[in-house]
GROMACS .gro file of C-alpha atoms in nm:
model
  401
    1MET     CA    1 -29.215  22.398   1.469
    2THR     CA    2 -29.031  22.219   1.187
    3TYR     CA    3 -28.723  22.306   0.988
    4ARG     CA    4 -28.723  22.387   0.621
    5HIS     CA    5 -28.453  22.233   0.406
    6THR     CA    6 -28.305  22.550   0.258
    7LEU     CA    7 -28.017  22.761   0.385
    8ALA     CA    8 -28.237  23.071   0.367
    9HIS     CA    9 -28.459  22.917   0.635
   10ALA     CA   10 -28.184  22.744   0.831
   11ARG     CA   11 -28.184  22.804   1.204
   12SER     CA   12 -27.898  23.004   1.344
   13VAL     CA   13 -27.649  22.837   1.571
   14ASP     CA   14 -27.770  23.043   1.866
   15ASP     CA   15 -28.136  22.959   1.800
   16HIS     CA   16 -28.066  22.587   1.775
   17ARG     CA   17 -27.851  22.590   2.088
   18GLN     CA   18 -28.127  22.772   2.276
   19ARG     CA   19 -28.379  22.514   2.153
   20ILE     CA   20 -28.163  22.239   2.300
   21GLU     CA   21 -28.106  22.426   2.625
   22ASP     CA   22 -28.480  22.478   2.666
   23LEU     CA   23 -28.534  22.108   2.604
   24LEU     CA   24 -28.272  21.998   2.857
   25SER     CA   25 -28.324  22.258   3.130
   26PRO     CA   26 -28.585  22.045   3.316
   27LEU     CA   27 -28.307  21.793   3.383
   28ALA     CA   28 -28.178  22.037   3.645
   29ALA     CA   29 -28.455  21.907   3.876
   30ARG     CA   30 -28.287  21.569   3.918
   31THR     CA   31 -28.314  21.380   4.246
   32SER     CA   32 -28.023  21.316   4.478
   33GLU     CA   33 -27.860  20.990   4.573
   34ARG     CA   34 -27.600  20.877   4.824
   35VAL     CA   35 -27.268  20.746   4.701
   36PRO     CA   36 -26.963  20.618   4.890
   37VAL     CA   37 -26.709  20.889   4.959
   38THR     CA   38 -26.465  20.676   4.759
   39ALA     CA   39 -26.687  20.721   4.451
   40ALA     CA   40 -26.775  21.089   4.504
   41LEU     CA   41 -26.494  21.254   4.306
   42GLY     CA   42 -26.641  21.488   4.047
   43ARG     CA   43 -26.994  21.462   4.187
   44ARG     CA   44 -27.195  21.766   4.297
   45LEU     CA   45 -27.309  21.781   4.659
   46ALA     CA   46 -27.686  21.793   4.688
   47GLU     CA   47 -27.686  21.924   5.047
   48ASP     CA   48 -27.462  22.118   5.283
   49VAL     CA   49 -27.234  21.877   5.470
   50TYR     CA   50 -27.151  21.959   5.833
   51SER     CA   51 -26.869  21.807   6.030
   52PRO     CA   52 -26.990  21.537   6.271
   53LEU     CA   53 -26.686  21.583   6.495
   54ASP     CA   54 -26.398  21.808   6.589
   55LEU     CA   55 -26.076  21.800   6.390
   56PRO     CA   56 -25.832  21.725   6.536
   57VAL     CA   57 -26.037  21.478   6.734
   58PHE     CA   58 -25.798  21.482   7.033
   59ARG     CA   59 -25.490  21.671   7.158
   60ASN     CA   60 -25.190  21.537   6.972
   61SER     CA   61 -24.830  21.612   6.895
   62SER     CA   62 -24.736  21.785   6.570
   63MET     CA   63 -24.374  21.672   6.598
   64ASP     CA   64 -24.162  21.372   6.687
   65GLY     CA   65 -24.029  21.478   7.025
   66TYR     CA   66 -24.092  21.478   7.399
   67ALA     CA   67 -24.409  21.576   7.580
   68VAL     CA   68 -24.329  21.785   7.887
   69ARG     CA   69 -24.465  22.059   8.111
   70ALA     CA   70 -24.347  22.400   8.000
   71ASP     CA   71 -24.246  22.494   8.354
   72SER     CA   72 -24.016  22.186   8.364
   73VAL     CA   73 -23.811  22.323   8.073
   74ALA     CA   74 -23.822  22.694   8.155
   75ILE     CA   75 -23.452  22.688   8.240
   76VAL     CA   76 -23.230  22.493   8.002
   77PRO     CA   77 -23.038  22.278   7.961
   78VAL     CA   78 -23.231  22.049   8.192
   79THR     CA   79 -23.226  21.670   8.222
   80LEU     CA   80 -23.552  21.486   8.286
   81PRO     CA   81 -23.623  21.117   8.341
   82LEU     CA   82 -23.784  20.945   8.041
   83ALA     CA   83 -24.114  20.789   8.152
   84GLY     CA   84 -24.199  20.599   7.830
   85VAL     CA   85 -24.301  20.627   7.465
   86ILE     CA   86 -24.637  20.711   7.309
   87ALA     CA   87 -24.687  20.603   6.946
   88ALA     CA   88 -24.947  20.734   6.702
   89GLY     CA   89 -25.258  20.523   6.743
   90ASN     CA   90 -25.208  20.464   7.115
   91THR     CA   91 -25.553  20.433   7.269
   92GLY     CA   92 -25.451  20.413   7.633
   93GLU     CA   93 -25.491  20.695   7.884
   94LEU     CA   94 -25.146  20.815   7.983
   95THR     CA   95 -25.043  21.078   8.232
   96LEU     CA   96 -24.710  21.258   8.237
   97PRO     CA   97 -24.540  21.216   8.578
   98ALA     CA   98 -24.433  21.543   8.738
   99GLY     CA   99 -24.081  21.649   8.639
  100ALA     CA  100 -24.053  21.382   8.364
  101ALA     CA  101 -24.078  21.354   7.985
  102LEU     CA  102 -24.267  21.113   7.759
  103LYS     CA  103 -24.143  21.047   7.407
  104VAL     CA  104 -24.420  21.111   7.152
  105MET     CA  105 -24.450  21.050   6.778
  106THR     CA  106 -24.619  21.288   6.532
  107GLY     CA  107 -24.994  21.243   6.571
  108ALA     CA  108 -24.966  21.060   6.902
  109PRO     CA  109 -25.211  21.164   7.176
  110MET     CA  110 -25.074  21.407   7.429
  111PRO     CA  111 -25.057  21.264   7.783
  112ALA     CA  112 -25.255  21.432   8.056
  113GLY     CA  113 -25.043  21.689   8.234
  114ALA     CA  114 -24.822  21.775   7.933
  115ASP     CA  115 -24.871  22.112   7.768
  116CYS     CA  116 -24.597  22.128   7.504
  117VAL     CA  117 -24.362  21.919   7.293
  118VAL     CA  118 -23.986  21.962   7.256
  119PRO     CA  119 -23.876  21.844   6.909
  120VAL     CA  120 -23.621  21.562   6.892
  121GLU     CA  121 -23.358  21.790   6.735
  122HIS     CA  122 -23.348  22.003   7.053
  123THR     CA  123 -23.272  21.709   7.284
  124LYS     CA  124 -23.005  21.456   7.374
  125VAL     CA  125 -23.076  21.109   7.511
  126HIS     CA  126 -22.874  20.969   7.801
  127GLY     CA  127 -23.000  20.616   7.865
  128GLU     CA  128 -23.326  20.656   8.060
  129ALA     CA  129 -23.299  21.036   8.071
  130ILE     CA  130 -23.336  21.317   7.820
  131THR     CA  131 -23.159  21.653   7.818
  132ILE     CA  132 -23.373  21.940   7.691
  133GLU     CA  133 -23.159  22.208   7.526
  134LYS     CA  134 -23.430  22.459   7.429
  135SER     CA  135 -23.722  22.581   7.639
  136ARG     CA  136 -24.078  22.572   7.512
  137ALA     CA  137 -24.397  22.758   7.597
  138ALA     CA  138 -24.730  22.595   7.673
  139GLY     CA  139 -24.902  22.498   7.348
  140ASP     CA  140 -24.586  22.461   7.138
  141PHE     CA  141 -24.625  22.177   6.885
  142VAL     CA  142 -24.957  22.068   7.033
  143ARG     CA  143 -25.264  22.031   6.811
  144GLU     CA  144 -25.578  22.114   7.005
  145PRO     CA  145 -25.918  21.955   6.926
  146GLY     CA  146 -26.135  22.156   6.686
  147THR     CA  147 -25.863  22.391   6.564
  148ASP     CA  148 -25.929  22.270   6.208
  149VAL     CA  149 -26.308  22.239   6.223
  150ARG     CA  150 -26.563  22.212   6.502
  151ALA     CA  151 -26.843  21.958   6.516
  152GLY     CA  152 -27.150  22.113   6.355
  153GLU     CA  153 -26.956  22.358   6.138
  154LEU     CA  154 -27.015  22.369   5.762
  155LEU     CA  155 -26.752  22.152   5.598
  156VAL     CA  156 -26.848  22.163   5.227
  157PRO     CA  157 -27.147  22.359   5.090
  158ALA     CA  158 -27.417  22.223   4.862
  159GLY     CA  159 -27.346  22.261   4.493
  160THR     CA  160 -26.974  22.197   4.526
  161VAL     CA  161 -26.830  21.971   4.259
  162LEU     CA  162 -26.609  21.751   4.470
  163LEU     CA  163 -26.236  21.768   4.405
  164PRO     CA  164 -25.965  21.565   4.582
  165ARG     CA  165 -25.924  21.834   4.850
  166HIS     CA  166 -26.294  21.811   4.936
  167ILE     CA  167 -26.280  21.432   4.946
  168ALA     CA  168 -25.985  21.454   5.186
  169ALA     CA  169 -26.181  21.672   5.431
  170LEU     CA  170 -26.496  21.460   5.408
  171ALA     CA  171 -26.302  21.139   5.461
  172ALA     CA  172 -26.113  21.290   5.756
  173VAL     CA  173 -26.437  21.335   5.952
  174GLY     CA  174 -26.536  20.975   5.887
  175LEU     CA  175 -26.829  21.017   5.647
  176PRO     CA  176 -26.885  20.686   5.465
  177ASP     CA  177 -27.121  20.827   5.200
  178LEU     CA  178 -27.244  21.159   5.069
  179PRO     CA  179 -27.563  21.310   4.920
  180VAL     CA  180 -27.495  21.406   4.558
  181THR     CA  181 -27.710  21.518   4.268
  182ARG     CA  182 -27.783  21.229   4.038
  183ARG     CA  183 -27.594  21.269   3.715
  184VAL     CA  184 -27.775  21.307   3.385
  185ARG     CA  185 -27.806  20.961   3.232
  186ALA     CA  186 -27.746  20.952   2.858
  187ALA     CA  187 -27.778  20.685   2.591
  188VAL     CA  188 -27.583  20.694   2.266
  189LEU     CA  189 -27.727  20.533   1.953
  190THR     CA  190 -27.530  20.533   1.630
  191THR     CA  191 -27.680  20.433   1.296
  192GLY     CA  192 -27.563  20.315   0.958
  193ASP     CA  193 -27.517  19.988   0.770
  194GLU     CA  194 -27.156  20.084   0.700
  195LEU     CA  195 -27.043  20.094   1.063
  196VAL     CA  196 -26.872  19.802   1.233
  197SER     CA  197 -26.713  19.758   1.574
  198ALA     CA  198 -26.340  19.785   1.637
  199GLY     CA  199 -26.163  19.452   1.598
  200THR     CA  200 -26.391  19.339   1.315
  201PRO     CA  201 -26.220  19.297   0.976
  202LEU     CA  202 -26.345  19.564   0.736
  203LEU     CA  203 -26.527  19.462   0.421
  204PRO     CA  204 -26.538  19.693   0.119
  205GLY     CA  205 -26.757  19.994   0.200
  206GLN     CA  206 -26.736  19.955   0.577
  207ILE     CA  207 -26.578  20.184   0.836
  208TYR     CA  208 -26.521  20.159   1.208
  209ASN     CA  209 -26.780  20.311   1.441
  210SER     CA  210 -26.594  20.596   1.609
  211ASN     CA  211 -26.894  20.820   1.675
  212GLY     CA  212 -27.046  20.610   1.951
  213ILE     CA  213 -26.721  20.578   2.142
  214ALA     CA  214 -26.637  20.945   2.089
  215LEU     CA  215 -26.978  21.069   2.207
  216ALA     CA  216 -26.966  20.843   2.512
  217ALA     CA  217 -26.621  20.979   2.599
  218ALA     CA  218 -26.736  21.340   2.551
  219LEU     CA  219 -27.040  21.283   2.771
  220THR     CA  220 -26.838  21.121   3.047
  221ASP     CA  221 -26.584  21.403   3.034
  222ASN     CA  222 -26.864  21.654   3.092
  223GLY     CA  223 -27.027  21.499   3.395
  224VAL     CA  224 -27.279  21.266   3.231
  225ASP     CA  225 -27.331  20.896   3.303
  226VAL     CA  226 -27.347  20.694   2.981
  227VAL     CA  227 -27.594  20.415   3.055
  228SER     CA  228 -27.621  20.270   2.704
  229LEU     CA  229 -27.402  20.262   2.394
  230ALA     CA  230 -27.573  20.088   2.103
  231HIS     CA  231 -27.580  20.072   1.725
  232SER     CA  232 -27.857  20.022   1.472
  233THR     CA  233 -27.847  19.946   1.103
  234ASP     CA  234 -28.061  20.153   0.868
  235ASP     CA  235 -28.354  19.919   0.920
  236HIS     CA  236 -28.647  20.115   1.060
  237ASP     CA  237 -28.775  19.844   1.292
  238GLU     CA  238 -28.432  19.782   1.438
  239PHE     CA  239 -28.383  20.152   1.498
  240ARG     CA  240 -28.723  20.179   1.671
  241ASN     CA  241 -28.632  19.890   1.900
  242ARG     CA  242 -28.289  20.029   1.989
  243LEU     CA  243 -28.442  20.374   2.049
  244SER     CA  244 -28.707  20.230   2.281
  245GLU     CA  245 -28.435  20.060   2.482
  246ALA     CA  246 -28.241  20.386   2.500
  247THR     CA  247 -28.532  20.603   2.615
  248ALA     CA  248 -28.624  20.344   2.880
  249ALA     CA  249 -28.276  20.366   3.033
  250ALA     CA  250 -28.183  20.733   2.998
  251ASP     CA  251 -28.280  21.094   3.065
  252LEU     CA  252 -28.137  21.197   2.729
  253VAL     CA  253 -28.054  21.019   2.402
  254PHE     CA  254 -27.797  21.112   2.138
  255THR     CA  255 -27.818  20.968   1.788
  256SER     CA  256 -27.557  20.995   1.517
  257GLY     CA  257 -27.626  20.966   1.145
  258GLY     CA  258 -27.947  20.932   0.947
  259VAL     CA  259 -28.053  21.299   0.958
  260SER     CA  260 -27.962  21.442   0.616
  261MET     CA  261 -28.138  21.437   0.277
  262GLY     CA  262 -28.027  21.100   0.143
  263ASP     CA  263 -28.232  20.788   0.069
  264PHE     CA  264 -28.150  20.600   0.389
  265GLU     CA  265 -28.199  20.856   0.667
  266VAL     CA  266 -28.341  20.618   0.926
  267VAL     CA  267 -28.339  20.861   1.219
  268LYS     CA  268 -28.523  21.135   1.035
  269ASP     CA  269 -28.763  20.888   0.868
  270VAL     CA  270 -28.866  20.728   1.196
  271LEU     CA  271 -28.875  21.034   1.420
  272THR     CA  272 -29.035  21.295   1.194
  273PRO     CA  273 -29.381  21.129   1.210
  274LEU     CA  274 -29.341  21.124   1.589
  275GLY     CA  275 -29.294  21.500   1.606
  276GLY     CA  276 -28.920  21.518   1.551
  277GLU     CA  277 -28.782  21.839   1.398
  278PHE     CA  278 -28.514  21.793   1.131
  279GLY     CA  279 -28.348  22.037   0.900
  280PRO     CA  280 -28.050  22.263   0.841
  281VAL     CA  281 -27.870  22.479   1.092
  282ALA     CA  282 -27.644  22.752   0.955
  283ILE     CA  283 -27.326  22.588   1.079
  284GLN     CA  284 -27.029  22.417   0.919
  285PRO     CA  285 -26.957  22.136   0.985
  286GLY     CA  286 -27.274  21.980   1.120
  287GLY     CA  287 -27.553  22.144   0.921
  288PRO     CA  288 -27.820  21.870   0.939
  289GLN     CA  289 -27.964  21.854   1.290
  290GLY     CA  290 -28.263  21.706   1.466
  291VAL     CA  291 -28.442  21.732   1.799
  292SER     CA  292 -28.724  21.513   1.924
  293VAL     CA  293 -28.901  21.409   2.241
  294ILE     CA  294 -28.972  21.037   2.248
  295ASP     CA  295 -29.136  20.872   2.550
  296ASN     CA  296 -29.085  21.206   2.732
  297VAL     CA  297 -28.709  21.179   2.674
  298PRO     CA  298 -28.521  21.443   2.470
  299VAL     CA  299 -28.343  21.300   2.165
  300LEU     CA  300 -28.064  21.503   2.002
  301SER     CA  301 -27.978  21.384   1.653
  302PHE     CA  302 -27.640  21.476   1.504
  303PRO     CA  303 -27.509  21.414   1.151
  304GLY     CA  304 -27.294  21.107   1.095
  305ASN     CA  305 -26.965  21.249   0.971
  306PRO     CA  306 -26.726  21.208   1.266
  307VAL     CA  307 -26.613  21.571   1.287
  308SER     CA  308 -26.971  21.692   1.241
  309THR     CA  309 -27.078  21.473   1.531
  310MET     CA  310 -26.805  21.604   1.761
  311VAL     CA  311 -26.848  21.970   1.663
  312SER     CA  312 -27.225  21.937   1.711
  313PHE     CA  313 -27.168  21.808   2.062
  314GLU     CA  314 -26.918  22.082   2.144
  315VAL     CA  315 -27.138  22.365   2.016
  316PHE     CA  316 -27.490  22.252   2.100
  317ALA     CA  317 -27.478  22.007   2.391
  318ARG     CA  318 -27.162  22.058   2.591
  319PRO     CA  319 -27.247  22.403   2.738
  320ILE     CA  320 -27.581  22.299   2.891
  321LEU     CA  321 -27.453  21.960   3.006
  322ARG     CA  322 -27.167  22.124   3.194
  323ARG     CA  323 -27.406  22.359   3.368
  324LEU     CA  324 -27.629  22.067   3.465
  325ALA     CA  325 -27.325  21.892   3.611
  326GLY     CA  326 -27.210  22.201   3.799
  327LEU     CA  327 -26.889  22.223   3.596
  328PRO     CA  328 -26.723  22.550   3.490
  329ASP     CA  329 -26.828  22.709   3.163
  330ILE     CA  330 -26.618  22.634   2.857
  331GLU     CA  331 -26.323  22.870   2.831
  332THR     CA  332 -26.328  23.111   2.538
  333THR     CA  333 -26.044  23.341   2.435
  334ASP     CA  334 -25.982  23.602   2.166
  335LEU     CA  335 -25.669  23.528   1.961
  336PRO     CA  336 -25.521  23.644   1.629
  337LEU     CA  337 -25.546  23.411   1.331
  338LEU     CA  338 -25.211  23.289   1.207
  339ASP     CA  339 -25.362  23.178   0.875
  340PRO     CA  340 -25.608  23.347   0.638
  341VAL     CA  341 -25.958  23.197   0.639
  342ARG     CA  342 -26.227  23.174   0.372
  343SER     CA  343 -26.576  23.091   0.492
  344PRO     CA  344 -26.913  23.035   0.321
  345ASN     CA  345 -27.147  23.331   0.350
  346GLY     CA  346 -27.439  23.269   0.584
  347LYS     CA  347 -27.284  22.978   0.774
  348ARG     CA  348 -27.114  23.006   1.109
  349GLN     CA  349 -26.801  22.800   1.071
  350PHE     CA  350 -26.619  22.619   1.350
  351LEU     CA  351 -26.266  22.544   1.235
  352ARG     CA  352 -26.030  22.318   1.420
  353GLY     CA  353 -25.726  22.502   1.548
  354ARG     CA  354 -25.429  22.489   1.777
  355ARG     CA  355 -25.312  22.763   2.009
  356THR     CA  356 -24.954  22.884   1.988
  357ASP     CA  357 -24.754  23.153   2.167
  358THR     CA  358 -24.853  23.405   1.899
  359GLY     CA  359 -25.213  23.314   1.813
  360VAL     CA  360 -25.420  23.029   1.672
  361ALA     CA  361 -25.323  22.820   1.371
  362LEU     CA  362 -25.554  22.610   1.155
  363VAL     CA  363 -25.514  22.235   1.181
  364ALA     CA  364 -25.451  22.083   0.840
  365GLY     CA  365 -25.764  21.929   0.691
  366GLN     CA  366 -26.100  22.084   0.775
  367GLY     CA  367 -26.328  21.828   0.607
  368SER     CA  368 -26.607  21.685   0.821
  369HIS     CA  369 -26.466  21.334   0.780
  370LEU     CA  370 -26.110  21.417   0.893
  371ILE     CA  371 -26.134  21.297   1.252
  372ALA     CA  372 -25.763  21.210   1.278
  373SER     CA  373 -25.679  21.572   1.198
  374MET     CA  374 -25.917  21.690   1.468
  375ALA     CA  375 -25.709  21.499   1.722
  376GLN     CA  376 -25.435  21.758   1.664
  377ALA     CA  377 -25.664  22.049   1.759
  378ASP     CA  378 -25.718  22.197   2.104
  379VAL     CA  379 -25.970  22.471   2.015
  380LEU     CA  380 -26.259  22.548   1.784
  381ILE     CA  381 -26.223  22.876   1.593
  382ASP     CA  382 -26.560  23.052   1.576
  383ILE     CA  383 -26.599  23.225   1.237
  384PRO     CA  384 -26.913  23.448   1.219
  385ALA     CA  385 -27.179  23.366   0.962
  386THR     CA  386 -27.131  23.709   0.803
  387ALA     CA  387 -26.757  23.661   0.740
  388THR     CA  388 -26.636  23.532   0.405
  389GLU     CA  389 -26.265  23.618   0.417
  390LEU     CA  390 -26.051  23.687   0.721
  391PRO     CA  391 -25.684  23.777   0.674
  392ALA     CA  392 -25.412  23.650   0.904
  393GLY     CA  393 -25.401  23.867   1.215
  394THR     CA  394 -25.779  23.895   1.249
  395ILE     CA  395 -25.888  23.855   1.611
  396VAL     CA  396 -26.126  23.559   1.646
  397SER     CA  397 -26.301  23.387   1.934
  398VAL     CA  398 -26.179  23.036   2.015
  399GLN     CA  399 -26.332  22.787   2.254
  400GLU     CA  400 -26.143  22.517   2.435
  401LEU     CA  401 -26.201  22.161   2.322
   0.00000   0.00000   0.00000
């Protein structure tokens, strides 16, 4: 199916988003890989992980104090001989002599024969003896093996996107690496003779290439590995070569620019004969859109204006990519407009806005080239295609950027 280049036949936002989701859904069947636990933050577990050992691993003290037998301190105050000191990390096998005390540090192994710990603050030292001023029951301030987790118990279930608290538990049981779902691998390919890299002096008619860097950042922020970031001029052969490199390296390719109705639309010109679909979507900004499958790799083609590129990603790609990565859905909220809005009939408009205590305000400058203004926004304001004028106070849906 191909697009027609008239607004009357433009695809709706929902139809185009569904087209992209259908195209990317097979990426859910990605293989798993093992990564070091130190590199697993933000990754999604591919399998249930069970504890290989008990935690705590051994009986240990939960306080700095003195390991004793509870029956030795049943009547207080009582003075006991001090038989030594056990530090955390002690690997020797120690036994508490009858009627004595052993000084222990937090985390130190409990000596055989001791069944409780008297904290330091409830004692007084007299040379080689210790006076216990408060009695303790068996088990007080003693951590028993397996009271946190038992060997063989489920530690973290499959599908969990690993946060620092999960990493802490997995590291505590000594796992060096973990089975995680391989991330979607994406390539970004910008186009345009006018684009140059940062740090290069600008000649008349040139601008810096922000779209490639911005798309790569957006992809990374949504659980995608960016494996290639490249640029092509408007030369057809160069674009074909860069695209071949991208599809060879990635599961998914994003292009920016070259999709409209001008004379130098390299992306549309090259991909249309290969089955690419290009044409208008009833959205502002970001109307010209394209989707293709090249070398069995989906290619999503966004317009080149910087805001159009970013809004296209937010509306069409971000939702499905987050689901593929196991990340939470994008937050949406209903808020009152603080400013009146005029919108073109038949186009669903996504305005840049900023939340306040009383509603959502428009960010100054809504043109598709005003990327610096977009930096001041924290939401997109979703204006329905049927709305032409909305007064201040109208309740609108906003989605978090």
